[in-house]
Amino acid sequence: MTDETRLSLNVPEPEVRPGGKPDFSRVPIPKAGSVMRPEVDADPETIRDLAFSIIRVLNREGEAVGPWAGTLTSEELLEGLRHMMLLRAFDQRMLMAQRQGKTSFYMQHLGEEAVSCAFRKALRPGDMNFPTYRQAGLLIAGGYPMVDMMNQIFSNDADPLKGRQLPVMYSARDHGFFSISGNLGTQFVQAVGWAMASAIKNDTKIAAAWIGDGSTAESDFHAGLVFASTYKAPVILNVVNNQWAISTFQGIARGGSGTFAARGLGFGLPSLRVDGNDYLAVHAVAKWAAERARRNIGPTLIEYVTYRVGAHSTSDDPSAYRPKEESEAWPLGDPVIRLKNHLIRIGAWSEERHKQTEAEIRDTVVAAQKEAESHGTLHSGGRPSMRDMFEGVYATMPPHLKRQRQKAGV
Amino acid sequence: MPRMTMIEAIRSALDVSMERDDDVVVFGEDVGYFGGVFRCTQGLQQKYGKTRCFDVPINESGIVGTAIGMAAYGLKPCVEVQFADYMYPAYDQITQEAARLRYRSNGDFSCGITIRMPTGGGIFGGQTHSQSPEALFTHVCGLQVVVPSNPYDAKGLLISSIENPDPVIFLEPKRLYNGPFDGHHDRPVTSWASHPLGEVPADHYTIPLGQAVVRRPGSAVTVLAYGTMVHVAEATAEETGIDAEVIDLRTLLPLDLDTIVASVKKTGRCMVVHEATLTSGFGAELVALVQEHCFYHLEAPVMRVAGWDTPYPHAQEWDYFPGPARVGQALRDMMEA
C-alpha cells in the first residue's frame, strides 16, 4: 500500500503556558450591540448564528448599546453592582479564613460574579436553580443570609447542613438553590427533571441548570440536553465557560465544536453565547430564556464566556499551568469594573461612592464573619454534634443505624 | 380474591398508586405506549395520560437524574431500568445523588423515588440480562433495597416503596414474573395461578419495608434467601427431607435482623443462598451478622451457596445457577458438620 498514512493522536494544547505571553488574539470578540435579539418564540433553526457570536451590551466606553440593552433600571444596576461587590468581598474573606485554618476549603468566583448575580435577577420566587459550586451569586443576589453561608463554610454549630458537607456545598430550597453535590454534571439533568415536574403539574415555575465548561464532557450534560429537547422542559441550560477546568484548558472539553453553545444546536435548542462579564448582557439573555421557558416554548442553552481569574480552589495553584498575567489580558475585562464604569457614565455612580461602598461592604462582611465565628469554626468553638452525623440518612432511622449510633456512644 | 402473576401484581401496584396520588409518575424505556418489555406498565398511559406514564430516551442516568429532579420538586417518580444489568450508567445518580440528597441537604431536599429493575438469571439471559447487582446497592447508605419473591409481596412492597419518602431500589426477579421457579429447569413451567401467593387483593395494601417472613418453618437449619432462591430453598428442603426454616428476607436494606437471629438461635445452623456472585456478595454481610449475633448458638460454620465468581454465562446457565442440586448438597454437608 503506497497511500498508507501513519496515524497520530491529536491532543489540544492551550495557546500559552507559564512563562509565555498571554494571547487571546484568536478569541473573536464582536462589538457590543452587534448581535441581533430574536423574538423569544423564534425558530431555533433561524438563530443558529447566536451560538457562534457573543451577545454584548456594554461597549468599551461603558455605554449600553444594541437590541439587548434596557432590561434593567439604574436602581437595579446599582443593586447588581452591590451584589457583585458583596460576592467579591465575601470571597476575599473566606479565602483568608481558609488560609487561617478556620475552614478546610474554599472556592472563589473572582471574575465570574456577573454570571450568577445577574442571572438570579431574571428568576422569580419559586423557580429553582441547580447550581455548581461556583454560583454563590445566586444566593447573594437572592438575599440569602451571608452568615448562614459562612456557618456552612465553618461547619460550626449553626451550620444549616450540620457539618455534613464540604464548604461551599450550600443548600437553600426556599431561595431556589438546590443542594450542591461534589460530583460534576449530575445536577444538570436533575434540573431538567425538576422542570419536567413543573410542566407535568401545569405549574408556572421554571428551572435553571448550571454546568462549567469542563463538565460539559460529563455524560449527564448530554442526558440533560436530550431530555430537555425531547420534553421541551421549561429549563434554562447554563454553561459557564471560564476557559479552565482546574488545569485543563477548555479546548480539551470543547474539542472541535467551536463553542459550547454549538452543542445545543444538535438538540434543536436555541443556543446563545453571551459576554459573561457584562452584567447587562447576562441579565438580558437570562430574561429572554426565562420568558421562553415561562411561555412554555421550551428550553434554552446559554454559554457564558468568562474567565476564571482566581485559582480553581484553595487547593490549586494556577501558576503551574497558565501564565500569571493571563487574567489581565482577558479581553472581556472585569465584570465589577465594567458595570461600575457604566453606572458612572450614566451619572448614577461615582468613584467616590464606589470607594465608600467598598468600605461599607467590607464592614458588612466582617460583621457577618464575626457573627458566624461566634458559632465556631472548623477547629475551634461550637461544632455540630456527633449525634447529628447519624441523622437524616433516612427519614426514619433504621435499626442498624440506631445500633451504630449506640455503639458510638451518642 | 383476584389471581395475578407478578407482572400483573406490579402493574396493579402502579395503577393503585397512580390512582391514589397524582404525584406518582411512571417512566422508562418502552414503558409508555408499549407498556414495557415485560408488560408491567401495560395500559397505564392510556388510563393516566402521557404526562403520568411515558417513554424516555435510552439513557439510564437521564431516567434516574430527571426522577431525582422531579422528587426535589415534590413528585413521587417510580421509574424503570429495563434490566438491572443496565443500571450502571445511572449508578452515579443513584449512589451519589438519590441516596445522599436528604443527608447532604439536612432534609432541605429529599428523594422519594422508586427504581424498578428486573433482576436475576435462570432465563438464558447471558451476561447482561441475568445479573443480580443487589450488593452494589446494599453497600450504599441512604438506599433501601427490596426483592419480592411472589405476586402478593410484589404489590404490597412496591406500594410501600412508592409511598416511602426515601429512594428504594426495587429488584424484580424476572424469572418469577410468570410463575414460581424452584430451579428445576427440566420440569414444566408452573404459573402463579395455582400458588397461594398468586392471590392478590385488587385494591390498596402495603407490606412494610424491613420485614422478613418465614416461608417454611423448620428446626434443623435456617436458610436465608430472597427472590427466586426462596423457591429453590423451599423445594430443596422438601426434596432432601432436611427440616430447613426458609426465611424470605424481602427487604435487604434495612434488614430484618431480629427474624434472622431468632431463627438461627433456634436452629443452630445457617445457610445463605443467592444468585449473585459469591465474593463480597450480600451473603457475606448476612454471614457476618449471623456469626456476630448468634455465635454461641452455632453448631456449624455458616455457609453460602451463590453464583460462581464469573460473569453470568449463556450455555452454562444451569451449571451457574445455584439450583436444588447444589443447595441440597450444601444442606446435607451442613447437617453432617
XYZ file of C-alpha atoms in Angstrom:
747
model
C 0.000 0.000 0.000
C 1.650 3.173 -1.099
C -1.009 5.544 0.200
C -0.826 4.311 3.799
C -0.789 7.100 6.375
C 0.644 6.657 9.829
C -1.984 7.827 12.303
C -1.270 10.259 15.090
C -3.309 11.354 18.095
C -4.451 14.945 18.381
C -4.112 16.344 21.903
C -5.163 20.009 22.049
C -2.954 22.463 23.898
C -3.701 25.978 25.146
C -2.050 28.795 23.219
C 0.219 29.720 26.099
C 1.800 28.033 29.120
C 3.533 29.569 32.190
C 6.340 31.852 31.141
C 4.644 32.646 27.846
C 2.947 35.873 26.859
C -0.832 35.713 27.300
C -2.560 35.793 23.940
C -6.299 35.935 23.325
C -5.952 37.297 19.805
C -7.635 34.176 18.491
C -10.746 34.754 20.616
C -13.051 36.798 18.377
C -14.956 39.417 20.364
C -17.805 41.008 18.412
C -18.712 44.618 19.013
C -21.197 45.389 21.767
C -24.686 45.734 20.397
C -23.865 43.920 17.159
C -25.777 40.680 17.813
C -29.482 40.518 16.940
C -32.168 39.996 19.568
C -34.671 37.476 18.217
C -38.243 37.091 19.418
C -38.461 34.562 22.250
C -40.542 32.273 20.082
C -38.039 32.355 17.230
C -37.459 29.056 15.476
C -34.101 27.776 16.774
C -33.136 26.992 13.185
C -33.229 30.685 12.305
C -30.931 31.850 15.101
C -28.083 29.366 14.798
C -25.607 32.243 14.413
C -26.159 33.176 18.043
C -24.296 30.045 19.101
C -21.120 31.322 17.462
C -21.134 35.013 18.331
C -21.157 36.791 21.719
C -24.082 38.902 22.879
C -22.695 42.053 24.472
C -24.336 45.224 25.740
C -21.591 47.297 27.376
C -19.060 48.782 24.988
C -15.522 50.000 25.754
C -16.861 53.423 26.658
C -19.223 51.929 29.226
C -22.327 52.615 27.175
C -25.218 50.154 26.968
C -25.865 49.617 23.281
C -27.818 47.438 20.896
C -31.013 45.400 20.982
C -30.212 43.579 24.251
C -29.857 46.816 26.274
C -32.516 48.214 28.540
C -33.745 45.302 30.645
C -32.748 46.939 33.929
C -33.229 50.341 35.575
C -30.235 52.168 37.024
C -31.506 51.297 40.533
C -31.469 47.646 39.592
C -27.995 48.012 38.145
C -26.759 49.646 41.337
C -28.183 46.724 43.252
C -26.418 44.371 40.855
C -23.122 46.163 41.372
C -23.586 45.824 45.101
C -24.258 42.084 44.800
C -21.111 41.546 42.769
C -19.067 43.598 45.221
C -20.541 41.626 48.111
C -19.661 38.334 46.471
C -16.131 39.513 45.775
C -15.652 40.735 49.322
C -17.155 37.517 50.662
C -14.711 35.507 48.551
C -11.769 37.526 49.831
C -12.723 36.994 53.477
C -13.391 33.290 53.053
C -10.168 32.786 51.137
C -8.364 34.397 54.061
C -10.350 32.332 56.563
C -9.184 29.193 54.775
C -5.561 30.386 54.911
C -6.049 30.967 58.643
C -7.290 27.419 59.134
C -10.839 28.409 60.023
C -12.135 26.158 57.276
C -10.585 23.390 55.216
C -11.538 24.594 51.776
C -12.940 27.416 49.685
C -13.702 28.198 46.051
C -13.942 31.773 44.838
C -15.803 33.386 41.949
C -13.285 36.072 41.001
C -14.105 37.383 37.531
C -17.369 35.427 37.265
C -19.529 37.487 39.615
C -21.803 38.835 36.893
C -22.936 35.408 35.734
C -24.765 34.218 38.830
C -25.630 37.659 40.248
C -27.286 38.935 37.069
C -28.934 35.630 36.251
C -30.611 35.483 39.646
C -32.499 38.678 38.902
C -34.185 37.087 35.900
C -35.829 34.453 38.099
C -38.948 34.631 40.226
C -39.673 33.248 43.677
C -40.345 29.535 43.362
C -38.009 28.964 40.417
C -35.205 26.532 41.149
C -31.516 26.682 40.349
C -29.391 23.556 40.162
C -26.044 25.232 40.680
C -22.451 24.083 40.664
C -20.036 25.157 43.402
C -19.317 28.442 41.594
C -22.678 30.219 41.569
C -22.901 31.623 45.095
C -24.027 34.876 43.477
C -27.422 33.202 43.191
C -27.598 33.197 46.986
C -26.127 36.663 47.484
C -28.358 38.271 44.861
C -31.314 36.272 46.182
C -30.944 37.708 49.658
C -29.764 34.539 51.401
C -28.135 35.436 54.723
C -24.378 35.667 54.376
C -23.954 34.450 57.943
C -25.608 31.151 57.025
C -23.208 30.736 54.111
C -20.312 31.303 56.480
C -21.766 28.931 59.053
C -21.784 26.273 56.363
C -18.200 27.100 55.386
C -17.071 26.944 59.022
C -19.051 23.730 59.722
C -19.999 25.219 63.070
C -22.937 24.555 65.373
C -25.156 26.871 63.323
C -24.267 25.191 60.016
C -27.595 24.609 58.233
C -26.137 21.337 56.919
C -24.916 20.135 60.342
C -21.301 19.836 59.292
C -22.042 17.048 56.825
C -20.962 18.877 53.692
C -17.694 20.212 52.354
C -17.531 24.033 52.480
C -19.415 25.922 49.709
C -21.745 22.960 49.026
C -24.742 25.019 50.150
C -28.407 24.031 50.048
C -31.231 26.569 50.271
C -34.555 25.310 48.997
C -36.501 28.422 49.987
C -34.068 30.534 47.999
C -34.359 28.420 44.860
C -30.937 26.890 45.353
C -30.689 23.115 45.040
C -28.287 21.152 47.245
C -24.804 21.198 45.713
C -23.079 17.897 45.117
C -19.398 17.204 44.652
C -19.905 15.130 41.537
C -19.901 17.138 38.410
C -22.742 17.337 35.943
C -25.289 15.337 37.940
C -27.421 18.393 38.733
C -27.670 19.372 35.066
C -30.117 16.588 34.242
C -31.849 16.876 37.622
C -32.764 20.442 36.717
C -34.419 19.137 33.577
C -36.397 16.674 35.690
C -37.488 19.452 38.046
C -38.652 21.481 35.059
C -40.489 18.453 33.663
C -42.238 18.098 37.026
C -43.328 21.728 36.906
C -44.717 21.096 33.424
C -46.408 17.845 34.485
C -48.181 19.762 37.255
C -49.073 22.644 34.904
C -47.190 24.963 37.239
C -45.632 28.316 36.246
C -42.191 27.748 37.778
C -39.048 27.188 35.763
C -35.672 25.597 36.496
C -32.123 26.636 35.760
C -29.353 24.106 35.181
C -25.704 25.041 35.683
C -22.508 23.447 34.490
C -18.933 24.524 33.785
C -17.038 24.184 30.517
C -15.061 21.174 31.701
C -18.085 19.299 32.991
C -19.908 19.543 29.674
C -17.857 16.483 28.829
C -19.712 14.517 31.523
C -22.427 12.165 30.293
C -25.108 13.978 32.285
C -24.609 17.086 30.159
C -25.701 15.053 27.172
C -28.522 13.451 29.178
C -29.738 16.891 30.202
C -29.765 18.164 26.635
C -31.598 15.167 25.210
C -34.278 15.111 27.916
C -34.727 18.899 27.745
C -35.034 18.698 23.994
C -37.427 15.742 23.931
C -39.887 17.103 26.520
C -39.373 20.823 25.808
C -38.830 21.250 29.525
C -39.084 24.771 30.986
C -35.396 24.955 31.854
C -32.506 27.290 31.154
C -29.359 25.272 30.476
C -26.389 27.359 31.563
C -22.802 26.609 30.591
C -20.268 28.811 32.328
C -17.201 28.786 30.118
C -14.459 30.235 32.296
C -11.801 28.747 29.990
C -10.406 26.405 32.639
C -11.331 23.107 34.309
C -8.755 23.071 37.110
C -5.608 22.823 34.936
C -7.312 21.718 31.751
C -7.978 24.371 29.126
C -11.445 24.482 27.617
C -10.264 23.103 24.272
C -9.993 19.648 25.833
C -13.715 19.560 26.663
C -14.871 21.552 23.668
C -12.959 19.633 21.041
C -13.770 20.716 17.528
C -17.224 22.075 18.226
C -16.174 25.717 18.030
C -18.265 26.812 21.002
C -20.103 25.150 23.868
C -23.298 26.860 22.767
C -22.985 24.985 19.485
C -23.574 21.763 21.398
C -27.191 22.792 21.803
C -27.797 23.068 18.069
C -27.695 19.335 17.524
C -30.532 19.017 20.012
C -32.631 21.641 18.277
C -32.224 24.033 21.192
C -31.907 27.786 20.757
C -28.322 28.314 21.833
C -26.953 31.699 22.785
C -23.485 32.864 23.650
C -23.126 35.836 25.937
C -20.410 38.046 27.388
C -20.255 36.627 30.921
C -18.513 39.711 32.267
C -21.273 42.039 31.102
C -23.919 42.227 33.831
C -26.433 43.791 31.456
C -25.924 41.207 28.749
C -26.166 38.293 31.167
C -29.401 39.629 32.579
C -30.896 40.337 29.163
C -30.138 36.872 27.843
C -31.321 35.190 31.043
C -34.543 37.156 30.875
C -35.038 36.129 27.254
C -34.537 32.459 28.116
C -36.731 32.707 31.222
C -39.551 34.211 29.224
C -39.195 31.493 26.659
C -39.433 28.829 29.366
C -42.325 30.559 31.133
C -44.300 30.794 27.909
C -43.886 27.027 27.526
C -41.902 27.455 24.336
C -39.069 25.329 25.653
C -35.502 25.209 26.940
C -32.575 27.442 26.003
C -28.859 26.773 26.153
C -26.685 29.718 27.172
C -22.896 29.797 27.129
C -21.398 32.496 29.345
C -17.980 33.480 28.039
C -15.879 34.489 31.023
C -12.540 33.825 32.675
C -11.660 32.114 35.952
C -9.368 34.763 37.404
C -8.721 33.007 40.693
C -7.322 29.592 41.443
C -9.689 26.674 40.901
C -9.893 26.251 44.672
C -7.793 26.847 47.758
C -6.037 23.581 46.888
C -4.915 24.791 43.470
C -2.004 26.854 42.111
C -2.738 28.085 38.587
C 0.792 29.368 38.020
C 1.739 25.757 37.372
C -0.287 25.576 34.165
C -1.094 29.087 32.847
C 0.637 32.472 32.702
C 0.147 34.576 35.822
C -0.772 37.611 33.749
C -3.373 35.799 31.683
C -6.403 37.139 33.544
C -5.277 40.704 32.902
C -5.104 40.002 29.194
C -8.638 38.605 29.136
C -10.410 40.736 26.524
C -13.780 40.886 28.317
C -12.285 42.623 31.335
C -13.639 42.634 34.867
C -17.418 42.493 35.462
C -17.372 44.773 38.500
C -15.266 47.465 36.856
C -17.305 47.352 33.667
C -20.627 47.822 35.451
C -19.117 50.483 37.676
C -17.857 52.400 34.630
C -21.262 52.135 33.010
C -23.011 53.497 36.082
C -20.544 56.360 36.299
C -21.029 57.009 32.597
C -24.810 57.343 33.003
C -24.350 59.577 36.050
C -25.718 57.085 38.567
C -22.448 56.405 40.349
C -19.061 57.900 41.153
C -15.566 56.771 42.086
C -16.109 58.243 45.498
C -19.358 56.420 46.139
C -17.763 53.251 44.869
C -14.903 53.513 47.360
C -17.346 54.317 50.128
C -19.487 51.312 49.211
C -16.450 49.071 49.083
C -15.663 50.053 52.655
C -19.273 49.562 53.771
C -19.387 46.156 52.175
C -16.152 45.149 53.805
C -17.657 46.119 57.169
C -20.822 44.162 56.409
C -18.856 41.048 55.547
C -16.550 41.381 58.533
C -19.553 41.759 60.829
C -21.166 38.669 59.310
C -17.945 36.752 59.755
C -17.731 37.761 63.405
C -21.226 36.533 63.962
C -20.515 33.264 62.181
C -17.315 32.724 64.117
C -19.225 33.176 67.351
C -20.825 29.827 66.433
C -17.403 28.293 65.895
C -15.040 27.455 63.080
C -13.828 24.093 61.817
C -11.270 23.542 64.545
C -12.493 25.710 67.390
C -15.676 26.712 69.154
C -19.092 25.226 68.556
C -19.493 22.331 66.151
C -22.289 20.031 65.020
C -22.910 17.115 67.342
C -21.778 13.587 66.655
C -25.411 12.594 67.037
C -26.230 14.733 64.001
C -23.902 12.539 61.987
C -26.352 9.639 62.187
C -29.483 11.654 61.461
C -31.009 12.247 58.063
C -29.604 9.261 56.212
C -33.235 8.171 56.019
C -36.469 9.870 57.048
C -36.722 7.280 59.828
C -33.570 5.850 61.366
C -33.348 2.122 60.576
C -32.307 -0.371 63.273
C -28.754 -0.856 62.043
C -28.027 2.870 62.267
C -29.545 3.002 65.732
C -27.175 0.198 66.764
C -24.202 2.060 65.286
C -25.174 5.297 66.987
C -25.418 3.452 70.269
C -22.014 1.867 69.678
C -20.592 5.311 69.007
C -21.921 6.283 72.403
C -24.216 9.147 71.395
C -59.612 -12.569 45.549
C -58.134 -11.987 42.073
C -55.249 -14.121 40.899
C -52.297 -12.286 39.436
C -48.888 -13.021 38.010
C -46.045 -10.955 39.390
C -46.281 -8.786 36.287
C -49.951 -8.138 36.925
C -49.311 -7.514 40.608
C -46.646 -4.911 39.805
C -48.929 -3.283 37.262
C -51.711 -3.267 39.840
C -49.408 -1.631 42.408
C -48.551 1.112 39.913
C -52.210 1.522 38.971
C -53.339 1.785 42.597
C -50.541 4.235 43.420
C -51.229 6.442 40.400
C -54.927 6.406 41.138
C -54.440 7.433 44.760
C -51.756 10.064 44.242
C -51.460 12.453 41.283
C -47.806 12.980 42.138
C -46.888 9.430 41.181
C -45.377 9.360 37.692
C -44.063 6.322 35.856
C -41.473 6.396 33.094
C -38.674 4.424 31.496
C -37.618 2.895 28.214
C -40.641 1.453 26.341
C -42.774 1.957 29.434
C -45.387 4.258 27.885
C -47.360 3.386 24.788
C -45.987 -0.140 24.534
C -46.474 -0.921 28.223
C -42.968 -2.179 28.951
C -40.934 -5.013 27.522
C -42.269 -7.191 30.364
C -45.800 -5.667 30.192
C -45.520 -4.289 33.728
C -46.874 -0.860 32.728
C -49.414 -2.005 30.149
C -52.453 0.257 29.922
C -51.163 2.876 32.364
C -50.524 5.509 29.715
C -53.980 5.002 28.247
C -55.534 5.318 31.696
C -53.489 8.191 33.161
C -52.250 10.052 30.128
C -48.874 10.719 28.580
C -47.674 13.077 31.311
C -48.109 10.446 34.032
C -46.669 7.457 32.173
C -44.255 7.994 29.309
C -41.371 6.719 27.220
C -37.881 8.149 27.628
C -34.677 8.387 25.611
C -32.333 5.425 26.186
C -30.275 6.969 28.951
C -30.364 5.401 32.416
C -28.584 8.285 34.066
C -31.165 10.568 32.487
C -34.013 8.422 33.798
C -32.764 8.484 37.370
C -31.404 12.031 37.164
C -34.687 13.511 35.981
C -36.541 11.429 38.592
C -34.367 12.966 41.312
C -35.173 16.436 39.997
C -38.874 15.583 39.986
C -38.654 14.299 43.553
C -36.935 17.545 44.553
C -39.952 19.319 43.091
C -42.316 17.109 45.057
C -43.375 14.315 42.729
C -43.069 10.614 43.502
C -41.499 9.059 40.421
C -41.467 5.297 40.012
C -39.069 4.688 37.162
C -37.899 1.598 35.357
C -34.462 0.480 34.292
C -35.174 -2.170 31.691
C -32.689 -4.682 33.128
C -30.730 -4.387 36.368
C -27.719 -5.172 34.184
C -28.162 -1.715 32.632
C -28.264 0.310 35.818
C -24.552 1.093 35.728
C -24.833 4.347 33.726
C -27.237 5.517 36.464
C -25.033 4.349 39.338
C -23.594 7.826 39.874
C -27.077 9.347 40.133
C -28.297 6.542 42.406
C -25.387 6.367 44.823
C -24.087 9.929 44.974
C -27.325 11.806 44.426
C -30.513 9.915 45.266
C -29.017 8.112 48.260
C -27.421 11.207 49.769
C -29.764 14.035 48.960
C -31.596 14.044 52.290
C -28.387 13.697 54.288
C -26.276 16.246 52.463
C -29.032 18.871 52.442
C -30.075 18.143 56.050
C -33.591 17.381 54.857
C -33.841 20.547 52.764
C -34.464 18.182 49.835
C -35.424 14.529 49.793
C -35.669 11.876 47.140
C -38.736 9.653 47.352
C -38.118 7.777 44.149
C -38.546 4.099 43.365
C -36.337 2.465 40.763
C -37.717 -0.796 39.411
C -35.259 -3.174 37.816
C -35.845 -6.693 36.512
C -33.075 -8.802 38.015
C -31.681 -12.330 38.225
C -30.996 -15.236 35.931
C -32.424 -18.590 35.008
C -33.752 -17.379 31.665
C -30.761 -17.873 29.358
C -30.201 -14.151 29.565
C -26.443 -14.376 29.287
C -24.138 -11.768 30.723
C -26.279 -8.639 30.513
C -29.799 -9.944 31.155
C -29.155 -12.061 34.256
C -27.180 -10.108 36.796
C -28.085 -9.694 40.470
C -26.408 -6.437 41.481
C -28.081 -6.042 44.891
C -24.780 -5.899 46.769
C -23.858 -2.809 44.780
C -26.888 -1.125 46.365
C -26.853 -2.596 49.870
C -23.389 -1.097 50.293
C -24.808 2.397 49.734
C -26.086 4.220 52.792
C -29.321 6.057 52.121
C -30.811 3.420 49.828
C -33.406 0.777 50.584
C -33.263 -2.460 48.643
C -36.285 -4.675 48.088
C -36.540 -8.059 46.319
C -40.005 -9.664 46.235
C -40.446 -13.369 45.596
C -44.154 -13.596 44.691
C -47.078 -11.528 43.364
C -48.651 -10.764 46.731
C -45.416 -9.368 48.152
C -44.513 -7.632 44.914
C -47.624 -5.489 45.023
C -47.544 -4.708 48.731
C -43.834 -3.978 48.762
C -43.992 -1.844 45.620
C -46.783 0.328 47.019
C -44.754 0.725 50.220
C -41.702 1.646 48.168
C -43.562 4.285 46.186
C -45.013 5.764 49.364
C -41.632 5.702 51.094
C -40.024 9.157 51.436
C -36.562 7.837 50.520
C -35.124 6.128 47.429
C -35.922 2.445 47.001
C -34.218 0.022 44.638
C -36.936 -2.451 43.711
C -35.421 -5.565 42.152
C -37.920 -7.806 40.356
C -36.726 -11.364 39.702
C -37.799 -11.699 36.094
C -37.656 -15.496 36.365
C -40.630 -15.180 38.726
C -42.657 -12.787 36.570
C -44.974 -15.500 35.187
C -44.673 -18.218 37.787
C -42.671 -19.563 40.717
C -39.386 -21.263 39.823
C -37.642 -23.763 42.070
C -34.613 -24.320 39.870
C -35.912 -27.476 38.213
C -35.477 -26.192 34.701
C -36.133 -29.604 33.228
C -39.688 -29.697 34.567
C -42.696 -27.919 33.030
C -43.041 -24.265 33.920
C -45.698 -23.635 36.559
C -47.824 -20.497 36.804
C -48.885 -18.318 39.717
C -52.456 -19.468 39.183
C -52.013 -22.474 41.431
C -49.770 -20.793 44.029
C -51.329 -19.333 47.191
C -49.249 -16.162 46.881
C -50.729 -15.587 43.432
C -53.846 -14.371 45.213
C -53.580 -10.600 45.247
C -56.105 -8.064 46.545
C -57.241 -5.720 43.786
C -57.059 -2.591 45.929
C -54.538 -0.807 48.087
C -52.451 -2.622 50.704
C -48.867 -2.425 51.852
C -46.174 -4.693 53.202
C -43.757 -2.736 55.387
C -40.162 -2.491 54.204
C -37.625 -4.058 56.517
C -39.663 -7.111 57.472
C -38.674 -10.626 56.563
C -41.082 -13.550 56.609
C -40.685 -17.234 57.433
C -41.824 -19.133 54.335
C -41.233 -22.606 55.670
C -40.932 -23.184 59.386
C -38.268 -25.708 60.314
C -35.980 -26.744 63.125
C -32.797 -28.126 61.577
C -31.232 -25.209 59.749
C -32.082 -21.632 58.806
C -31.869 -20.788 55.121
C -31.686 -17.078 54.280
C -32.935 -16.366 50.788
C -34.661 -13.766 48.610
C -36.150 -13.599 45.156
C -36.017 -16.774 43.084
C -33.849 -18.565 45.628
C -36.714 -18.626 48.118
C -38.477 -21.141 45.883
C -35.278 -23.110 45.319
C -34.723 -23.301 49.071
C -38.297 -24.385 49.790
C -38.170 -27.120 47.143
C -34.776 -28.316 48.326
C -35.997 -28.637 51.907
C -38.844 -30.871 50.757
C -36.661 -32.949 48.462
C -33.846 -33.552 50.925
C -36.144 -34.061 53.866
C -33.976 -31.664 55.855
C -36.246 -29.611 58.093
C -34.998 -26.214 56.980
C -36.564 -22.963 58.087
C -36.658 -20.826 54.964
C -36.660 -17.079 55.534
C -37.591 -14.774 52.693
C -35.751 -11.545 53.505
C -37.905 -9.416 51.140
C -36.004 -6.263 52.132
C -32.202 -6.443 52.150
C -31.690 -2.906 53.402
C -32.859 -2.195 56.024
C -32.541 -5.806 57.071
C -34.851 -7.637 59.473
C -32.100 -8.880 61.746
C -34.490 -9.871 64.533
C -36.267 -12.516 62.462
C -32.932 -13.900 61.271
C -31.362 -14.060 64.705
C -34.427 -15.643 66.313
C -34.435 -18.374 63.694
C -30.718 -19.144 63.804
C -30.748 -19.255 67.601
C -33.490 -21.844 67.293
C -31.923 -23.996 64.575
C -28.221 -23.544 65.347
C -27.328 -23.631 61.675
C -27.485 -21.084 58.898
C -27.080 -21.169 55.163
C -27.279 -18.194 52.825
C -28.299 -18.675 49.215
C -28.271 -16.102 46.424
C -27.874 -15.961 42.675
C -25.359 -13.143 42.784
C -21.654 -13.908 42.669
C -20.078 -15.067 45.914
C -17.220 -12.729 46.695
C -18.385 -9.605 48.525
C -21.967 -10.523 47.685
C -24.788 -9.671 50.073
C -24.343 -13.153 51.585
C -21.076 -12.022 53.144
C -22.934 -9.352 55.120
C -25.519 -11.893 56.247
C -22.844 -14.360 57.350
C -21.016 -11.673 59.291
C -24.174 -10.572 61.075
C -25.207 -14.123 61.922
C -21.825 -15.025 63.381
C -21.765 -11.772 65.337
C -25.230 -12.168 66.804
C -25.572 -15.974 67.021
C -22.008 -17.143 67.609
C -22.716 -19.160 70.739
C -25.737 -20.854 69.170
C -23.993 -22.024 66.016
C -23.318 -25.740 65.665
C -21.693 -25.482 62.241
C -19.964 -22.854 60.136
C -22.349 -20.507 58.359
C -22.282 -21.372 54.667
C -23.071 -19.715 51.386
C -24.366 -21.115 48.131
C -24.148 -18.488 45.413
C -23.413 -17.839 41.772
C -19.815 -18.547 40.851
C -17.379 -15.641 40.692
C -17.703 -15.413 36.945
C -19.762 -13.283 34.582
C -23.163 -14.891 34.033
C -22.680 -17.384 31.183
C -25.146 -18.343 28.493
C -24.718 -22.007 27.561
C -23.692 -22.988 31.107
C -26.831 -21.438 32.611
C -27.687 -24.451 34.821
C -24.122 -25.051 35.874
C -24.045 -21.485 37.101
C -27.484 -21.013 38.676
C -27.447 -22.308 42.279
C -30.253 -24.841 41.825
C -31.655 -27.557 44.087
C -28.750 -29.916 43.453
C -26.128 -27.510 44.749
C -28.260 -26.191 47.564
C -29.286 -29.725 48.535
C -25.698 -30.950 48.663
C -24.706 -27.968 50.771
C -27.573 -28.633 53.177
C -26.563 -32.292 53.563
C -22.950 -31.278 54.143
C -24.015 -28.781 56.726
C -26.150 -31.280 58.631
C -23.179 -33.634 58.807
C -20.883 -30.912 60.052
